[in-house]
Tab-separated table of C-alpha atoms in Angstrom:
chain	number	residue	atom	x	y	z
A	129	UNK	CA	166.311	87.369	187.146
A	130	UNK	CA	164.627	88.321	183.861
A	131	UNK	CA	163.053	91.768	183.632
A	132	UNK	CA	159.937	93.036	181.918
A	133	UNK	CA	160.262	96.657	180.762
A	134	UNK	CA	157.568	98.696	179.026
A	135	UNK	CA	158.126	101.936	177.138
A	136	UNK	CA	155.178	104.321	177.283
A	137	UNK	CA	154.245	107.742	175.969
A	138	UNK	CA	152.165	109.773	173.568
A	139	UNK	CA	152.359	109.411	169.776
A	140	UNK	CA	155.714	110.403	168.234
A	141	UNK	CA	157.535	110.155	171.566
A	142	UNK	CA	160.055	107.723	170.072
A	143	UNK	CA	158.848	104.589	171.877
A	144	UNK	CA	159.336	102.150	169.008
A	145	UNK	CA	162.862	103.374	168.266
A	146	UNK	CA	163.883	103.356	171.925
A	147	UNK	CA	162.254	99.985	172.611
A	148	UNK	CA	164.262	98.520	169.734
A	149	UNK	CA	167.518	100.093	170.949
A	150	UNK	CA	166.951	99.000	174.545
A	151	UNK	CA	166.070	95.427	173.544
A	152	UNK	CA	169.184	95.268	171.405
A	153	UNK	CA	171.318	96.634	174.268
A	154	UNK	CA	169.888	94.132	176.781
A	155	UNK	CA	169.657	91.163	174.420
A	156	UNK	CA	165.941	91.147	175.235
A	157	UNK	CA	162.924	90.002	173.264
A	158	UNK	CA	161.211	93.016	171.682
A	159	UNK	CA	157.442	93.056	171.342
A	160	UNK	CA	154.616	95.590	171.049
A	161	UNK	CA	151.035	96.372	171.980
A	162	UNK	CA	148.501	96.066	170.771
A	163	UNK	CA	150.008	93.194	168.850
A	164	UNK	CA	152.798	90.742	169.505
A	165	UNK	CA	150.692	87.706	168.498
A	166	UNK	CA	148.558	86.794	165.474
A	167	UNK	CA	145.386	87.604	167.409
A	168	UNK	CA	146.932	90.766	168.829
A	169	UNK	CA	147.997	92.005	165.392
A	170	UNK	CA	144.483	91.407	164.011
A	171	UNK	CA	143.035	93.381	166.917
A	172	UNK	CA	145.657	96.094	166.338
A	173	UNK	CA	144.442	96.563	162.761
A	174	UNK	CA	140.840	96.829	163.989
A	175	UNK	CA	141.764	99.339	166.676
A	176	UNK	CA	144.086	101.617	164.705
A	177	UNK	CA	142.663	101.664	161.174
A	178	UNK	CA	141.034	105.078	160.636
A	179	UNK	CA	139.058	103.553	157.753
A	180	UNK	CA	137.100	101.294	160.118
A	181	UNK	CA	134.292	102.430	162.406
A	182	UNK	CA	135.580	103.565	165.791
A	183	UNK	CA	134.611	101.274	168.662
A	184	UNK	CA	132.871	102.823	171.652
A	185	UNK	CA	135.309	103.493	174.535
A	186	UNK	CA	134.387	100.361	176.531
A	187	UNK	CA	134.729	98.138	173.465
A	188	UNK	CA	138.055	99.802	172.635
A	189	UNK	CA	139.334	99.081	176.157
A	190	UNK	CA	138.163	95.465	176.054
A	191	UNK	CA	139.804	94.887	172.658
A	192	UNK	CA	143.068	96.281	174.027
A	193	UNK	CA	142.801	94.002	177.058
A	194	UNK	CA	141.970	90.972	174.889
A	195	UNK	CA	145.105	91.604	172.834
A	196	UNK	CA	147.110	91.972	176.054
A	197	UNK	CA	145.760	88.743	177.578
A	198	UNK	CA	146.846	86.822	174.476
A	199	UNK	CA	150.191	88.610	174.434
A	200	UNK	CA	150.974	87.772	178.055
A	201	UNK	CA	150.013	84.107	177.612
A	202	UNK	CA	151.757	83.557	174.266
A	203	UNK	CA	154.837	85.770	174.459
A	204	UNK	CA	155.622	87.608	177.685
A	205	UNK	CA	155.217	84.817	180.256
A	206	UNK	CA	156.983	82.138	178.174
A	207	UNK	CA	159.948	84.431	177.439
A	208	UNK	CA	160.323	85.471	181.086
A	209	UNK	CA	160.017	81.813	182.138
A	210	UNK	CA	162.972	81.029	179.852
A	211	UNK	CA	165.037	83.602	181.756
A	212	UNK	CA	165.113	86.269	179.067
A	213	UNK	CA	164.240	89.975	179.408
A	214	UNK	CA	161.223	91.419	177.584
A	215	UNK	CA	160.994	94.975	176.255
A	216	UNK	CA	157.498	96.005	175.212
A	217	UNK	CA	156.495	99.026	173.122
A	218	UNK	CA	153.416	100.038	175.214
A	219	UNK	CA	151.588	98.048	177.882
A	220	UNK	CA	149.017	98.757	180.595
A	221	UNK	CA	150.121	102.364	181.105
A	222	UNK	CA	148.797	103.138	177.643
A	223	UNK	CA	145.412	101.604	178.438
A	224	UNK	CA	145.096	103.680	181.587
A	225	UNK	CA	146.257	106.856	179.824
A	226	UNK	CA	144.323	106.475	176.558
A	227	UNK	CA	141.131	104.704	177.536
A	228	UNK	CA	141.081	106.007	181.116
A	229	UNK	CA	142.270	109.610	181.042
A	230	UNK	CA	141.723	110.113	177.308
A	231	UNK	CA	138.319	108.451	176.862
A	232	UNK	CA	137.073	109.156	180.365
A	233	UNK	CA	136.670	105.561	181.562
A	234	UNK	CA	137.225	104.829	185.245
A	235	UNK	CA	140.988	104.390	185.688
A	236	UNK	CA	140.713	102.202	188.812
A	237	UNK	CA	138.213	99.921	187.072
A	238	UNK	CA	140.488	99.647	184.029
A	239	UNK	CA	143.423	98.789	186.304
A	240	UNK	CA	141.381	95.982	187.887
A	241	UNK	CA	140.362	94.627	184.471
A	242	UNK	CA	143.959	94.828	183.280
A	243	UNK	CA	145.183	92.888	186.321
A	244	UNK	CA	142.581	90.202	185.574
A	245	UNK	CA	143.424	90.057	181.838
A	246	UNK	CA	147.158	89.726	182.549
A	247	UNK	CA	146.851	87.424	185.588
A	248	UNK	CA	148.641	90.195	187.471
A	249	UNK	CA	151.660	90.426	185.150
A	250	UNK	CA	152.970	93.966	185.313
A	251	UNK	CA	156.288	95.373	184.083
A	252	UNK	CA	159.144	95.703	186.539
A	253	UNK	CA	159.731	99.163	185.068
A	254	UNK	CA	157.700	101.542	182.936
A	255	UNK	CA	159.770	104.129	181.063
A	256	UNK	CA	157.727	107.177	180.108
A	257	UNK	CA	159.192	109.051	177.162
A	258	UNK	CA	157.905	112.528	177.861
A	259	UNK	CA	157.957	114.798	174.823
A	260	UNK	CA	156.576	118.352	174.680
A	261	UNK	CA	153.508	118.653	172.433
A	262	UNK	CA	155.260	120.911	169.937
A	263	UNK	CA	158.125	118.417	169.503
A	264	UNK	CA	155.731	115.505	169.016
A	265	UNK	CA	153.765	117.536	166.474
A	266	UNK	CA	156.917	118.238	164.443
A	267	UNK	CA	157.828	114.541	164.443
A	268	UNK	CA	154.448	113.400	163.161
A	269	UNK	CA	154.237	113.068	159.399
A	270	UNK	CA	150.558	113.748	158.762
A	271	UNK	CA	147.676	111.778	160.211
A	272	UNK	CA	148.439	108.127	160.779
A	273	UNK	CA	146.255	105.860	162.886
A	274	UNK	CA	143.009	106.634	164.729
A	275	UNK	CA	144.799	107.768	167.899
A	276	UNK	CA	147.101	110.119	166.007
A	277	UNK	CA	143.995	111.675	164.436
A	278	UNK	CA	142.421	112.519	167.814
A	279	UNK	CA	141.878	116.140	168.781
A	280	UNK	CA	144.052	118.340	170.982
A	281	UNK	CA	141.877	117.818	174.072
A	282	UNK	CA	142.247	114.046	173.878
A	283	UNK	CA	146.011	114.331	173.429
A	284	UNK	CA	146.358	116.653	176.418
A	285	UNK	CA	144.306	114.318	178.638
A	286	UNK	CA	146.467	111.355	177.621
A	287	UNK	CA	149.702	113.283	178.246
A	288	UNK	CA	148.449	114.394	181.665
A	289	UNK	CA	147.394	110.822	182.403
A	290	UNK	CA	150.847	109.429	181.690
A	291	UNK	CA	152.433	112.049	183.924
A	292	UNK	CA	149.984	111.303	186.743
A	293	UNK	CA	150.612	107.562	186.475
A	294	UNK	CA	154.384	108.118	186.636
A	295	UNK	CA	154.124	110.532	189.576
A	296	UNK	CA	151.831	108.181	191.516
A	297	UNK	CA	154.185	105.176	191.286
A	298	UNK	CA	157.836	106.288	191.281
A	299	UNK	CA	158.927	102.808	192.368
A	300	UNK	CA	157.945	101.421	188.947
A	301	UNK	CA	157.907	104.436	186.618
A	302	UNK	CA	160.894	106.357	185.257
A	303	UNK	CA	160.436	109.495	183.156
A	304	UNK	CA	162.916	110.317	180.401
A	305	UNK	CA	163.010	113.509	178.348
A	306	UNK	CA	162.208	112.177	174.893
A	307	UNK	CA	162.950	115.454	173.110
A	308	UNK	CA	166.713	114.857	173.061
A	309	UNK	CA	168.565	113.176	170.189
A	310	UNK	CA	167.946	109.466	169.626
A	311	UNK	CA	171.346	108.586	171.073
A	312	UNK	CA	170.894	110.833	174.124
A	313	UNK	CA	167.461	109.352	174.835
A	314	UNK	CA	168.876	105.826	174.445
A	315	UNK	CA	171.543	106.555	177.067
A	316	UNK	CA	168.940	108.021	179.430
A	317	UNK	CA	166.643	105.021	178.952
A	318	UNK	CA	169.480	102.600	179.703
A	319	UNK	CA	170.265	104.538	182.889
A	320	UNK	CA	166.583	104.522	183.849
A	321	UNK	CA	166.376	100.732	183.722
A	322	UNK	CA	169.774	100.039	185.265
A	323	UNK	CA	169.085	98.724	188.759
């Protein structure tokens, strides 16, 4: 049975690298959010470009969910229907952590909207790459996108949100120490999804 696995975590946690390595290991289709489709990539540019005006939190959440709805319909569902695994760099956990915990929107309401936008499609496993703040800070090379430019308070709320989400649903979330070497994290991620 094909599996849908999402890698989650704060900026500079190593998600993109580990998603790539896991997809390669599993022979899975690798995709990302926001993005993964032409519409999703256009929305990604709008959402992340620090040169554009920042959307209000509700608009930001709805743009993320619009990108996800397109992504599920165009990429995730068709790939799973063909019997192939999907590995996604971010998914609904990021919406709940960033727009919910980070921006202060109602997490339960966001979860309901996400379920509607995705027609209930949720990953079989979320892998949270948990990296101490000081390690993430060392990995970041200057200010990148709008989220990377957020203040310390926002970052701490998002980190706490990810940890709360993982603790509240151990059946679907696995936490991996992302501060190890790339190879060590890759081994730990493979173990986390091996069921």
